Amino acid sequence: MPIDLKDQVALVTGSAHRVGRAIALELARRGAHILVHYHSSSADAVRSTMHDIKSMGVDAFSVQADVGTPEGVEAVFTAVREAFGRLNILVNSASTFQKRELLDVTYEEWQQTLAVNLTGPFLLTQASAELMRQNSPAGGCIVNICDRGVDGPWKEYAHHGVSKAALWALTEVSAVSLGPDIRVNAVVPGPVMKPAGRNMSDEAWEAVGDTLPLKRTGSAEDVARAVAYLVTEDFLTGTLIHVNGGEHLTK
Ligand SMILES: NC(=O)c1ccc[n+]([C@@H]2O[C@H](COP(=O)([O-])OP(=O)(O)OC[C@H]3O[C@@H](n4cnc5c(N)ncnc54)[C@H](OP(=O)(O)O)[C@@H]3O)[C@@H](O)[C@H]2O)c1
């Protein structure tokens, strides 16, 4: 029997817009209250996401923080405690995405990417485990949003790929360390939204889809439903779902 998310509390990082927003809305649609975390999103984007979540009859609060710093992670958890005083679900979706080949990555870029994509989720996992274990009944679920770096070297996105491969390794060690009361899983999206901040034409985006076995790109909602599946199925831990039209088979 799938877990009922009604009245559970979910923290979704990077959820004011794009894929994180779709995940937050899917969990809200299933009855979870949501802590919307954002970093540099506009007030309009945050307001609109909060409005859409609340229109599903659940509570929504927001917190602005840089999850690439310990202080930012602490601020997120202060907000969770003040808003809800408990936590059932953490989704680590916030991420940087920078195109660089290995020899072009600067020390600062390496540090920043690892800070947001790996150290942030690590600190959020530790803080979440503590709060989830105060729940009654104790326990919870964490989902880490990875990327194709999980499936092998990603030459054009060297440091990003390394950070996401390591996020999968964090998922596995978390699953064996935090059970049986906390489950930890991952989703590996493929091309589901055009990269943020880049002016990619529809033709170029379609060409990306053409490289996949399913011959099309996906959607943020595809990822959101996979996250909801991992959250609601209580015999799943240490596993990952590729939501990528078969991209991992094309290398
Ligand atoms: N889009 C795709 O097709 C695709 C494909 C594969 C994997 N993924 C993965 O899916 C997840 C979501 O994808 P997306 O395309 O929606 O991502 P995105 O737009 O590139 O960024 C996700 C979020 O990360 C937040 N963020 C960035 N730096 C931050 C920091 N220092 N502190 C806190 N938050 C920070 C941003 O918040 P603000 O905007 O508020 O600053 C943004 O909302 C990511 O983990 C990504 O790697 C996406």
PDB file of C-alpha atoms and ligand atoms in Angstrom:
ATOM      1  CA  MET A   1       0.000   0.000   0.000  1.00  0.00           C
ATOM      2  CA  PRO A   2       1.634   3.321  -1.033  1.00  0.00           C
ATOM      3  CA  ILE A   3       2.386   5.726   1.823  1.00  0.00           C
ATOM      4  CA  ASP A   4      -0.261   8.430   2.213  1.00  0.00           C
ATOM      5  CA  LEU A   5       1.431  11.848   2.073  1.00  0.00           C
ATOM      6  CA  LYS A   6      -1.531  13.664   3.588  1.00  0.00           C
ATOM      7  CA  ASP A   7      -0.281  16.015   6.326  1.00  0.00           C
ATOM      8  CA  GLN A   8       3.372  15.065   5.833  1.00  0.00           C
ATOM      9  CA  VAL A   9       5.956  17.872   5.619  1.00  0.00           C
ATOM     10  CA  ALA A  10       8.306  18.149   2.632  1.00  0.00           C
ATOM     11  CA  LEU A  11      11.325  20.376   2.084  1.00  0.00           C
ATOM     12  CA  VAL A  12      12.168  20.783  -1.609  1.00  0.00           C
ATOM     13  CA  THR A  13      15.335  22.752  -2.357  1.00  0.00           C
ATOM     14  CA  GLY A  14      15.346  24.992  -5.417  1.00  0.00           C
ATOM     15  CA  SER A  15      11.580  24.774  -5.730  1.00  0.00           C
ATOM     16  CA  ALA A  16      10.447  28.272  -6.705  1.00  0.00           C
ATOM     17  CA  HIS A  17      10.515  27.341 -10.376  1.00  0.00           C
ATOM     18  CA  ARG A  18      11.357  24.710 -13.004  1.00  0.00           C
ATOM     19  CA  VAL A  19      11.875  21.064 -11.936  1.00  0.00           C
ATOM     20  CA  GLY A  20      11.885  21.757  -8.187  1.00  0.00           C
ATOM     21  CA  ARG A  21       8.556  23.570  -8.484  1.00  0.00           C
ATOM     22  CA  ALA A  22       7.011  20.588 -10.319  1.00  0.00           C
ATOM     23  CA  ILE A  23       8.225  18.278  -7.539  1.00  0.00           C
ATOM     24  CA  ALA A  24       6.791  20.560  -4.839  1.00  0.00           C
ATOM     25  CA  LEU A  25       3.425  20.731  -6.644  1.00  0.00           C
ATOM     26  CA  GLU A  26       3.266  16.949  -7.098  1.00  0.00           C
ATOM     27  CA  LEU A  27       3.917  16.336  -3.383  1.00  0.00           C
ATOM     28  CA  ALA A  28       1.380  19.048  -2.459  1.00  0.00           C
ATOM     29  CA  ARG A  29      -1.187  17.482  -4.792  1.00  0.00           C
ATOM     30  CA  ARG A  30      -0.769  14.308  -2.725  1.00  0.00           C
ATOM     31  CA  GLY A  31      -1.404  16.205   0.521  1.00  0.00           C
ATOM     32  CA  ALA A  32       2.062  17.202   1.780  1.00  0.00           C
ATOM     33  CA  HIS A  33       2.761  20.636   3.283  1.00  0.00           C
ATOM     34  CA  ILE A  34       5.730  22.265   1.567  1.00  0.00           C
ATOM     35  CA  LEU A  35       8.734  24.340   2.583  1.00  0.00           C
ATOM     36  CA  VAL A  36       9.695  26.108  -0.656  1.00  0.00           C
ATOM     37  CA  HIS A  37      13.412  26.830  -0.663  1.00  0.00           C
ATOM     38  CA  TYR A  38      14.933  29.254  -3.185  1.00  0.00           C
ATOM     39  CA  HIS A  39      18.121  31.228  -3.650  1.00  0.00           C
ATOM     40  CA  SER A  40      17.947  33.979  -6.284  1.00  0.00           C
ATOM     41  CA  SER A  41      14.448  33.455  -7.704  1.00  0.00           C
ATOM     42  CA  SER A  42      12.239  36.503  -8.106  1.00  0.00           C
ATOM     43  CA  ALA A  43       9.619  37.373  -5.501  1.00  0.00           C
ATOM     44  CA  ASP A  44       6.998  36.815  -8.219  1.00  0.00           C
ATOM     45  CA  ALA A  45       8.172  33.252  -8.873  1.00  0.00           C
ATOM     46  CA  VAL A  46       8.134  32.415  -5.152  1.00  0.00           C
ATOM     47  CA  ARG A  47       4.683  34.006  -4.679  1.00  0.00           C
ATOM     48  CA  SER A  48       3.236  32.175  -7.660  1.00  0.00           C
ATOM     49  CA  THR A  49       4.578  28.780  -6.513  1.00  0.00           C
ATOM     50  CA  MET A  50       3.349  29.366  -2.949  1.00  0.00           C
ATOM     51  CA  HIS A  51      -0.065  30.338  -4.302  1.00  0.00           C
ATOM     52  CA  ASP A  52      -0.300  27.215  -6.477  1.00  0.00           C
ATOM     53  CA  ILE A  53       0.730  24.957  -3.576  1.00  0.00           C
ATOM     54  CA  LYS A  54      -1.762  26.529  -1.161  1.00  0.00           C
ATOM     55  CA  SER A  55      -4.539  26.214  -3.743  1.00  0.00           C
ATOM     56  CA  MET A  56      -4.241  22.450  -3.180  1.00  0.00           C
ATOM     57  CA  GLY A  57      -5.345  22.891   0.431  1.00  0.00           C
ATOM     58  CA  VAL A  58      -1.950  22.402   2.107  1.00  0.00           C
ATOM     59  CA  ASP A  59       0.357  24.815   3.932  1.00  0.00           C
ATOM     60  CA  ALA A  60       3.338  26.434   2.250  1.00  0.00           C
ATOM     61  CA  PHE A  61       6.200  28.486   3.688  1.00  0.00           C
ATOM     62  CA  SER A  62       9.300  29.762   1.952  1.00  0.00           C
ATOM     63  CA  VAL A  63      12.943  30.322   2.862  1.00  0.00           C
ATOM     64  CA  GLN A  64      15.715  32.035   0.933  1.00  0.00           C
ATOM     65  CA  ALA A  65      19.197  30.562   1.465  1.00  0.00           C
ATOM     66  CA  ASP A  66      22.443  29.557  -0.222  1.00  0.00           C
ATOM     67  CA  VAL A  67      22.659  25.802   0.356  1.00  0.00           C
ATOM     68  CA  GLY A  68      26.308  25.916  -0.671  1.00  0.00           C
ATOM     69  CA  THR A  69      27.179  27.199   2.812  1.00  0.00           C
ATOM     70  CA  PRO A  70      26.673  25.686   6.297  1.00  0.00           C
ATOM     71  CA  GLU A  71      24.999  28.954   7.384  1.00  0.00           C
ATOM     72  CA  GLY A  72      22.518  28.647   4.506  1.00  0.00           C
ATOM     73  CA  VAL A  73      21.653  25.071   5.442  1.00  0.00           C
ATOM     74  CA  GLU A  74      21.191  26.152   9.070  1.00  0.00           C
ATOM     75  CA  ALA A  75      18.843  28.929   7.902  1.00  0.00           C
ATOM     76  CA  VAL A  76      16.782  26.385   5.964  1.00  0.00           C
ATOM     77  CA  PHE A  77      16.401  24.197   9.050  1.00  0.00           C
ATOM     78  CA  THR A  78      15.547  27.112  11.279  1.00  0.00           C
ATOM     79  CA  ALA A  79      12.731  27.845   8.814  1.00  0.00           C
ATOM     80  CA  VAL A  80      11.563  24.215   8.798  1.00  0.00           C
ATOM     81  CA  ARG A  81      11.463  24.120  12.606  1.00  0.00           C
ATOM     82  CA  GLU A  82       9.663  27.451  12.901  1.00  0.00           C
ATOM     83  CA  ALA A  83       7.144  26.671  10.151  1.00  0.00           C
ATOM     84  CA  PHE A  84       6.351  23.032  10.925  1.00  0.00           C
ATOM     85  CA  GLY A  85       8.501  21.706  13.787  1.00  0.00           C
ATOM     86  CA  ARG A  86       8.851  18.391  11.951  1.00  0.00           C
ATOM     87  CA  LEU A  87       9.958  16.905   8.618  1.00  0.00           C
ATOM     88  CA  ASN A  88       9.069  13.775   6.645  1.00  0.00           C
ATOM     89  CA  ILE A  89      10.520  14.354   3.162  1.00  0.00           C
ATOM     90  CA  LEU A  90      13.656  16.061   1.833  1.00  0.00           C
ATOM     91  CA  VAL A  91      14.191  16.496  -1.905  1.00  0.00           C
ATOM     92  CA  ASN A  92      17.627  17.833  -2.873  1.00  0.00           C
ATOM     93  CA  SER A  93      16.908  19.448  -6.241  1.00  0.00           C
ATOM     94  CA  ALA A  94      18.883  22.731  -6.000  1.00  0.00           C
ATOM     95  CA  SER A  95      21.912  22.588  -8.244  1.00  0.00           C
ATOM     96  CA  THR A  96      24.404  24.535 -10.297  1.00  0.00           C
ATOM     97  CA  PHE A  97      24.929  23.569 -13.945  1.00  0.00           C
ATOM     98  CA  GLN A  98      28.068  24.863 -15.607  1.00  0.00           C
ATOM     99  CA  LYS A  99      29.618  23.691 -18.863  1.00  0.00           C
ATOM    100  CA  ARG A 100      33.402  23.221 -18.497  1.00  0.00           C
ATOM    101  CA  GLU A 101      35.951  20.671 -19.633  1.00  0.00           C
ATOM    102  CA  LEU A 102      38.275  19.403 -16.915  1.00  0.00           C
ATOM    103  CA  LEU A 103      41.320  21.579 -17.626  1.00  0.00           C
ATOM    104  CA  ASP A 104      39.188  24.748 -17.817  1.00  0.00           C
ATOM    105  CA  VAL A 105      37.561  24.349 -14.396  1.00  0.00           C
ATOM    106  CA  THR A 106      38.946  26.890 -11.933  1.00  0.00           C
ATOM    107  CA  TYR A 107      39.428  26.090  -8.255  1.00  0.00           C
ATOM    108  CA  GLU A 108      36.584  28.478  -7.350  1.00  0.00           C
ATOM    109  CA  GLU A 109      34.207  26.860  -9.871  1.00  0.00           C
ATOM    110  CA  TRP A 110      35.074  23.405  -8.567  1.00  0.00           C
ATOM    111  CA  GLN A 111      34.494  24.491  -4.970  1.00  0.00           C
ATOM    112  CA  GLN A 112      31.183  26.221  -5.761  1.00  0.00           C
ATOM    113  CA  THR A 113      29.776  23.299  -7.757  1.00  0.00           C
ATOM    114  CA  LEU A 114      30.748  20.751  -5.126  1.00  0.00           C
ATOM    115  CA  ALA A 115      29.407  23.029  -2.373  1.00  0.00           C
ATOM    116  CA  VAL A 116      25.917  23.365  -3.880  1.00  0.00           C
ATOM    117  CA  ASN A 117      25.549  19.938  -5.526  1.00  0.00           C
ATOM    118  CA  LEU A 118      27.194  17.730  -2.898  1.00  0.00           C
ATOM    119  CA  THR A 119      28.116  19.407   0.402  1.00  0.00           C
ATOM    120  CA  GLY A 120      24.713  21.112   0.651  1.00  0.00           C
ATOM    121  CA  PRO A 121      22.814  17.814   0.212  1.00  0.00           C
ATOM    122  CA  PHE A 122      25.205  16.167   2.721  1.00  0.00           C
ATOM    123  CA  LEU A 123      24.514  18.822   5.378  1.00  0.00           C
ATOM    124  CA  LEU A 124      20.804  18.800   4.566  1.00  0.00           C
ATOM    125  CA  THR A 125      20.788  14.996   4.939  1.00  0.00           C
ATOM    126  CA  GLN A 126      22.398  15.197   8.383  1.00  0.00           C
ATOM    127  CA  ALA A 127      20.033  17.918   9.597  1.00  0.00           C
ATOM    128  CA  SER A 128      17.005  16.147   8.115  1.00  0.00           C
ATOM    129  CA  ALA A 129      17.865  12.811   9.721  1.00  0.00           C
ATOM    130  CA  GLU A 130      17.925  14.463  13.129  1.00  0.00           C
ATOM    131  CA  LEU A 131      14.545  16.144  12.613  1.00  0.00           C
ATOM    132  CA  MET A 132      12.935  13.122  10.925  1.00  0.00           C
ATOM    133  CA  ARG A 133      13.874  10.972  13.920  1.00  0.00           C
ATOM    134  CA  GLN A 134      11.930  13.328  16.171  1.00  0.00           C
ATOM    135  CA  ASN A 135       8.792  12.570  14.136  1.00  0.00           C
ATOM    136  CA  SER A 136       6.109  10.356  15.523  1.00  0.00           C
ATOM    137  CA  PRO A 137       6.218   7.728  14.125  1.00  0.00           C
ATOM    138  CA  ALA A 138       9.942   8.307  13.531  1.00  0.00           C
ATOM    139  CA  GLY A 139      11.295   8.317  10.047  1.00  0.00           C
ATOM    140  CA  GLY A 140      11.279   9.868   6.651  1.00  0.00           C
ATOM    141  CA  CYS A 141      12.487   9.803   3.109  1.00  0.00           C
ATOM    142  CA  ILE A 142      15.161  11.641   1.122  1.00  0.00           C
ATOM    143  CA  VAL A 143      15.367  11.915  -2.672  1.00  0.00           C
ATOM    144  CA  ASN A 144      18.477  13.293  -4.362  1.00  0.00           C
ATOM    145  CA  ILE A 145      18.153  14.664  -7.882  1.00  0.00           C
ATOM    146  CA  CYS A 146      21.238  13.550  -9.799  1.00  0.00           C
ATOM    147  CA  ASP A 147      22.215  13.889 -13.444  1.00  0.00           C
ATOM    148  CA  ARG A 148      23.910  11.847 -16.171  1.00  0.00           C
ATOM    149  CA  GLY A 149      27.309  12.088 -14.427  1.00  0.00           C
ATOM    150  CA  VAL A 150      25.982   9.080 -12.477  1.00  0.00           C
ATOM    151  CA  ASP A 151      26.269   6.913 -15.609  1.00  0.00           C
ATOM    152  CA  GLY A 152      29.889   7.667 -16.507  1.00  0.00           C
ATOM    153  CA  PRO A 153      32.248  10.521 -17.318  1.00  0.00           C
ATOM    154  CA  TRP A 154      30.625  13.665 -18.703  1.00  0.00           C
ATOM    155  CA  LYS A 155      33.482  15.363 -20.523  1.00  0.00           C
ATOM    156  CA  GLU A 156      31.760  18.664 -21.321  1.00  0.00           C
ATOM    157  CA  TYR A 157      30.453  19.154 -17.771  1.00  0.00           C
ATOM    158  CA  ALA A 158      33.436  17.768 -15.843  1.00  0.00           C
ATOM    159  CA  HIS A 159      32.918  19.180 -12.343  1.00  0.00           C
ATOM    160  CA  HIS A 160      29.118  19.036 -12.567  1.00  0.00           C
ATOM    161  CA  GLY A 161      29.312  15.364 -13.583  1.00  0.00           C
ATOM    162  CA  VAL A 162      31.692  14.567 -10.723  1.00  0.00           C
ATOM    163  CA  SER A 163      29.406  16.329  -8.231  1.00  0.00           C
ATOM    164  CA  LYS A 164      26.350  14.353  -9.356  1.00  0.00           C
ATOM    165  CA  ALA A 165      28.212  11.010  -9.423  1.00  0.00           C
ATOM    166  CA  ALA A 166      29.244  11.797  -5.855  1.00  0.00           C
ATOM    167  CA  LEU A 167      25.647  12.718  -4.990  1.00  0.00           C
ATOM    168  CA  TRP A 168      24.668   9.201  -6.043  1.00  0.00           C
ATOM    169  CA  ALA A 169      27.466   7.831  -3.813  1.00  0.00           C
ATOM    170  CA  LEU A 170      26.069   9.971  -0.986  1.00  0.00           C
ATOM    171  CA  THR A 171      22.640   8.473  -1.705  1.00  0.00           C
ATOM    172  CA  GLU A 172      23.976   4.954  -1.316  1.00  0.00           C
ATOM    173  CA  VAL A 173      25.935   5.575   1.885  1.00  0.00           C
ATOM    174  CA  SER A 174      22.943   7.452   3.321  1.00  0.00           C
ATOM    175  CA  ALA A 175      20.651   4.525   2.509  1.00  0.00           C
ATOM    176  CA  VAL A 176      22.845   2.031   4.391  1.00  0.00           C
ATOM    177  CA  SER A 177      23.522   4.459   7.251  1.00  0.00           C
ATOM    178  CA  LEU A 178      20.035   5.838   7.911  1.00  0.00           C
ATOM    179  CA  GLY A 179      17.835   2.763   7.584  1.00  0.00           C
ATOM    180  CA  PRO A 180      15.567   1.309   8.668  1.00  0.00           C
ATOM    181  CA  ASP A 181      13.615   4.440   9.577  1.00  0.00           C
ATOM    182  CA  ILE A 182      14.877   6.748   6.818  1.00  0.00           C
ATOM    183  CA  ARG A 183      14.901   5.726   3.151  1.00  0.00           C
ATOM    184  CA  VAL A 184      17.193   7.454   0.626  1.00  0.00           C
ATOM    185  CA  ASN A 185      16.835   7.238  -3.166  1.00  0.00           C
ATOM    186  CA  ALA A 186      17.720   9.188  -6.299  1.00  0.00           C
ATOM    187  CA  VAL A 187      16.280  10.275  -9.631  1.00  0.00           C
ATOM    188  CA  VAL A 188      18.480  10.773 -12.681  1.00  0.00           C
ATOM    189  CA  PRO A 189      16.632  13.102 -15.056  1.00  0.00           C
ATOM    190  CA  GLY A 190      17.586  13.373 -18.692  1.00  0.00           C
ATOM    191  CA  PRO A 191      16.675  16.379 -20.822  1.00  0.00           C
ATOM    192  CA  VAL A 192      13.368  17.487 -19.280  1.00  0.00           C
ATOM    193  CA  MET A 193      13.716  21.285 -19.470  1.00  0.00           C
ATOM    194  CA  LYS A 194      15.939  23.483 -21.597  1.00  0.00           C
ATOM    195  CA  PRO A 195      18.962  24.602 -19.546  1.00  0.00           C
ATOM    196  CA  ALA A 196      18.179  27.705 -17.486  1.00  0.00           C
ATOM    197  CA  GLY A 197      19.662  31.018 -18.584  1.00  0.00           C
ATOM    198  CA  ARG A 198      20.613  29.833 -22.051  1.00  0.00           C
ATOM    199  CA  ASN A 199      18.882  30.755 -25.237  1.00  0.00           C
ATOM    200  CA  MET A 200      18.378  27.304 -26.703  1.00  0.00           C
ATOM    201  CA  SER A 201      16.155  27.201 -29.791  1.00  0.00           C
ATOM    202  CA  ASP A 202      13.253  24.753 -30.045  1.00  0.00           C
ATOM    203  CA  GLU A 203      15.065  23.093 -32.957  1.00  0.00           C
ATOM    204  CA  ALA A 204      18.206  22.535 -30.880  1.00  0.00           C
ATOM    205  CA  TRP A 205      16.092  21.138 -28.029  1.00  0.00           C
ATOM    206  CA  GLU A 206      14.283  18.777 -30.422  1.00  0.00           C
ATOM    207  CA  ALA A 207      17.663  17.632 -31.726  1.00  0.00           C
ATOM    208  CA  VAL A 208      18.624  16.693 -28.153  1.00  0.00           C
ATOM    209  CA  GLY A 209      15.464  14.596 -27.954  1.00  0.00           C
ATOM    210  CA  ASP A 210      16.287  12.897 -31.253  1.00  0.00           C
ATOM    211  CA  THR A 211      19.449  11.410 -29.718  1.00  0.00           C
ATOM    212  CA  LEU A 212      17.401   9.412 -27.193  1.00  0.00           C
ATOM    213  CA  PRO A 213      15.830   5.970 -27.711  1.00  0.00           C
ATOM    214  CA  LEU A 214      12.413   7.568 -27.104  1.00  0.00           C
ATOM    215  CA  LYS A 215      13.174  10.299 -29.698  1.00  0.00           C
ATOM    216  CA  ARG A 216      11.832  13.136 -27.563  1.00  0.00           C
ATOM    217  CA  THR A 217      12.607  15.227 -24.521  1.00  0.00           C
ATOM    218  CA  GLY A 218      10.671  14.800 -21.264  1.00  0.00           C
ATOM    219  CA  SER A 219       9.036  17.160 -18.779  1.00  0.00           C
ATOM    220  CA  ALA A 220       9.530  18.375 -15.226  1.00  0.00           C
ATOM    221  CA  GLU A 221       6.333  16.529 -14.318  1.00  0.00           C
ATOM    222  CA  ASP A 222       7.918  13.220 -15.412  1.00  0.00           C
ATOM    223  CA  VAL A 223      10.621  13.795 -12.791  1.00  0.00           C
ATOM    224  CA  ALA A 224       8.071  14.890 -10.175  1.00  0.00           C
ATOM    225  CA  ARG A 225       6.046  11.688 -10.536  1.00  0.00           C
ATOM    226  CA  ALA A 226       9.206   9.561 -10.173  1.00  0.00           C
ATOM    227  CA  VAL A 227      10.076  11.441  -6.967  1.00  0.00           C
ATOM    228  CA  ALA A 228       6.559  10.845  -5.641  1.00  0.00           C
ATOM    229  CA  TYR A 229       6.889   7.139  -6.459  1.00  0.00           C
ATOM    230  CA  LEU A 230      10.151   6.859  -4.503  1.00  0.00           C
ATOM    231  CA  VAL A 231       8.630   8.760  -1.583  1.00  0.00           C
ATOM    232  CA  THR A 232       5.480   6.675  -1.386  1.00  0.00           C
ATOM    233  CA  GLU A 233       6.881   3.142  -1.907  1.00  0.00           C
ATOM    234  CA  ASP A 234       8.180   1.962   1.469  1.00  0.00           C
ATOM    235  CA  PHE A 235      10.351  -0.962   0.298  1.00  0.00           C
ATOM    236  CA  LEU A 236      12.619   1.261  -1.810  1.00  0.00           C
ATOM    237  CA  THR A 237      15.959   2.517  -0.552  1.00  0.00           C
ATOM    238  CA  GLY A 238      19.358   2.980  -2.194  1.00  0.00           C
ATOM    239  CA  THR A 239      17.855   2.838  -5.646  1.00  0.00           C
ATOM    240  CA  LEU A 240      17.651   5.259  -8.548  1.00  0.00           C
ATOM    241  CA  ILE A 241      15.222   5.858 -11.355  1.00  0.00           C
ATOM    242  CA  HIS A 242      16.395   7.137 -14.733  1.00  0.00           C
ATOM    243  CA  VAL A 243      13.783   9.551 -16.091  1.00  0.00           C
ATOM    244  CA  ASN A 244      15.640  10.197 -19.306  1.00  0.00           C
ATOM    245  CA  GLY A 245      14.039   8.537 -22.321  1.00  0.00           C
ATOM    246  CA  GLY A 246      16.802   5.909 -22.249  1.00  0.00           C
ATOM    247  CA  GLU A 247      19.710   8.392 -22.425  1.00  0.00           C
ATOM    248  CA  HIS A 248      21.918   6.169 -20.226  1.00  0.00           C
ATOM    249  CA  LEU A 249      21.876   3.495 -22.961  1.00  0.00           C
ATOM    250  CA  THR A 250      23.166   5.794 -25.688  1.00  0.00           C
ATOM    251  CA  LYS A 251      26.791   6.227 -24.631  1.00  0.00           C
TER     252      LYS A 251
HETATM  253  N1  LIG B   1      16.503  20.483 -16.494  1.00  0.00           N
HETATM  254  C1  LIG B   1      16.879  19.301 -16.907  1.00  0.00           C
HETATM  255  O1  LIG B   1      16.584  18.884 -18.037  1.00  0.00           O
HETATM  256  C2  LIG B   1      17.680  18.408 -15.969  1.00  0.00           C
HETATM  257  C3  LIG B   1      18.381  17.315 -16.516  1.00  0.00           C
HETATM  258  C4  LIG B   1      19.121  16.514 -15.673  1.00  0.00           C
HETATM  259  C5  LIG B   1      19.157  16.758 -14.303  1.00  0.00           C
HETATM  260  N2  LIG B   1      18.483  17.820 -13.792  1.00  0.00           N
HETATM  261  C6  LIG B   1      18.562  18.066 -12.350  1.00  0.00           C
HETATM  262  O2  LIG B   1      17.275  18.371 -11.840  1.00  0.00           O
HETATM  263  C7  LIG B   1      17.362  19.366 -10.813  1.00  0.00           C
HETATM  264  C8  LIG B   1      16.489  20.555 -11.178  1.00  0.00           C
HETATM  265  O3  LIG B   1      16.787  20.955 -12.503  1.00  0.00           O
HETATM  266  P1  LIG B   1      16.486  22.436 -13.036  1.00  0.00           P
HETATM  267  O4  LIG B   1      16.779  22.437 -14.485  1.00  0.00           O
HETATM  268  O5  LIG B   1      15.170  22.889 -12.546  1.00  0.00           O
HETATM  269  O6  LIG B   1      17.673  23.210 -12.263  1.00  0.00           O
HETATM  270  P2  LIG B   1      18.125  24.726 -12.362  1.00  0.00           P
HETATM  271  O7  LIG B   1      17.053  25.569 -12.916  1.00  0.00           O
HETATM  272  O8  LIG B   1      19.444  24.749 -13.069  1.00  0.00           O
HETATM  273  O9  LIG B   1      18.426  25.060 -10.832  1.00  0.00           O
HETATM  274  C9  LIG B   1      17.720  24.460  -9.786  1.00  0.00           C
HETATM  275  C10 LIG B   1      17.640  25.347  -8.587  1.00  0.00           C
HETATM  276  O10 LIG B   1      18.903  25.387  -7.905  1.00  0.00           O
HETATM  277  C11 LIG B   1      18.854  26.537  -7.105  1.00  0.00           C
HETATM  278  N3  LIG B   1      20.214  26.952  -6.734  1.00  0.00           N
HETATM  279  C12 LIG B   1      21.272  27.196  -7.524  1.00  0.00           C
HETATM  280  N4  LIG B   1      22.340  27.594  -6.779  1.00  0.00           N
HETATM  281  C13 LIG B   1      21.916  27.595  -5.489  1.00  0.00           C
HETATM  282  C14 LIG B   1      22.531  27.901  -4.244  1.00  0.00           C
HETATM  283  N5  LIG B   1      23.809  28.301  -4.161  1.00  0.00           N
HETATM  284  N6  LIG B   1      21.794  27.788  -3.108  1.00  0.00           N
HETATM  285  C15 LIG B   1      20.525  27.396  -3.173  1.00  0.00           C
HETATM  286  N7  LIG B   1      19.870  27.083  -4.313  1.00  0.00           N
HETATM  287  C16 LIG B   1      20.567  27.189  -5.452  1.00  0.00           C
HETATM  288  C17 LIG B   1      18.170  27.598  -7.960  1.00  0.00           C
HETATM  289  O11 LIG B   1      17.421  28.460  -7.107  1.00  0.00           O
HETATM  290  P3  LIG B   1      17.125  30.002  -7.525  1.00  0.00           P
HETATM  291  O12 LIG B   1      16.628  29.965  -8.940  1.00  0.00           O
HETATM  292  O13 LIG B   1      16.121  30.470  -6.546  1.00  0.00           O
HETATM  293  O14 LIG B   1      18.442  30.719  -7.403  1.00  0.00           O
HETATM  294  C18 LIG B   1      17.270  26.777  -8.878  1.00  0.00           C
HETATM  295  O15 LIG B   1      15.907  26.912  -8.545  1.00  0.00           O
HETATM  296  C19 LIG B   1      18.849  19.712 -10.681  1.00  0.00           C
HETATM  297  O16 LIG B   1      19.397  18.988  -9.620  1.00  0.00           O
HETATM  298  C20 LIG B   1      19.433  19.267 -12.011  1.00  0.00           C
HETATM  299  O17 LIG B   1      20.809  18.922 -11.919  1.00  0.00           O
HETATM  300  C21 LIG B   1      17.742  18.657 -14.589  1.00  0.00           C
END
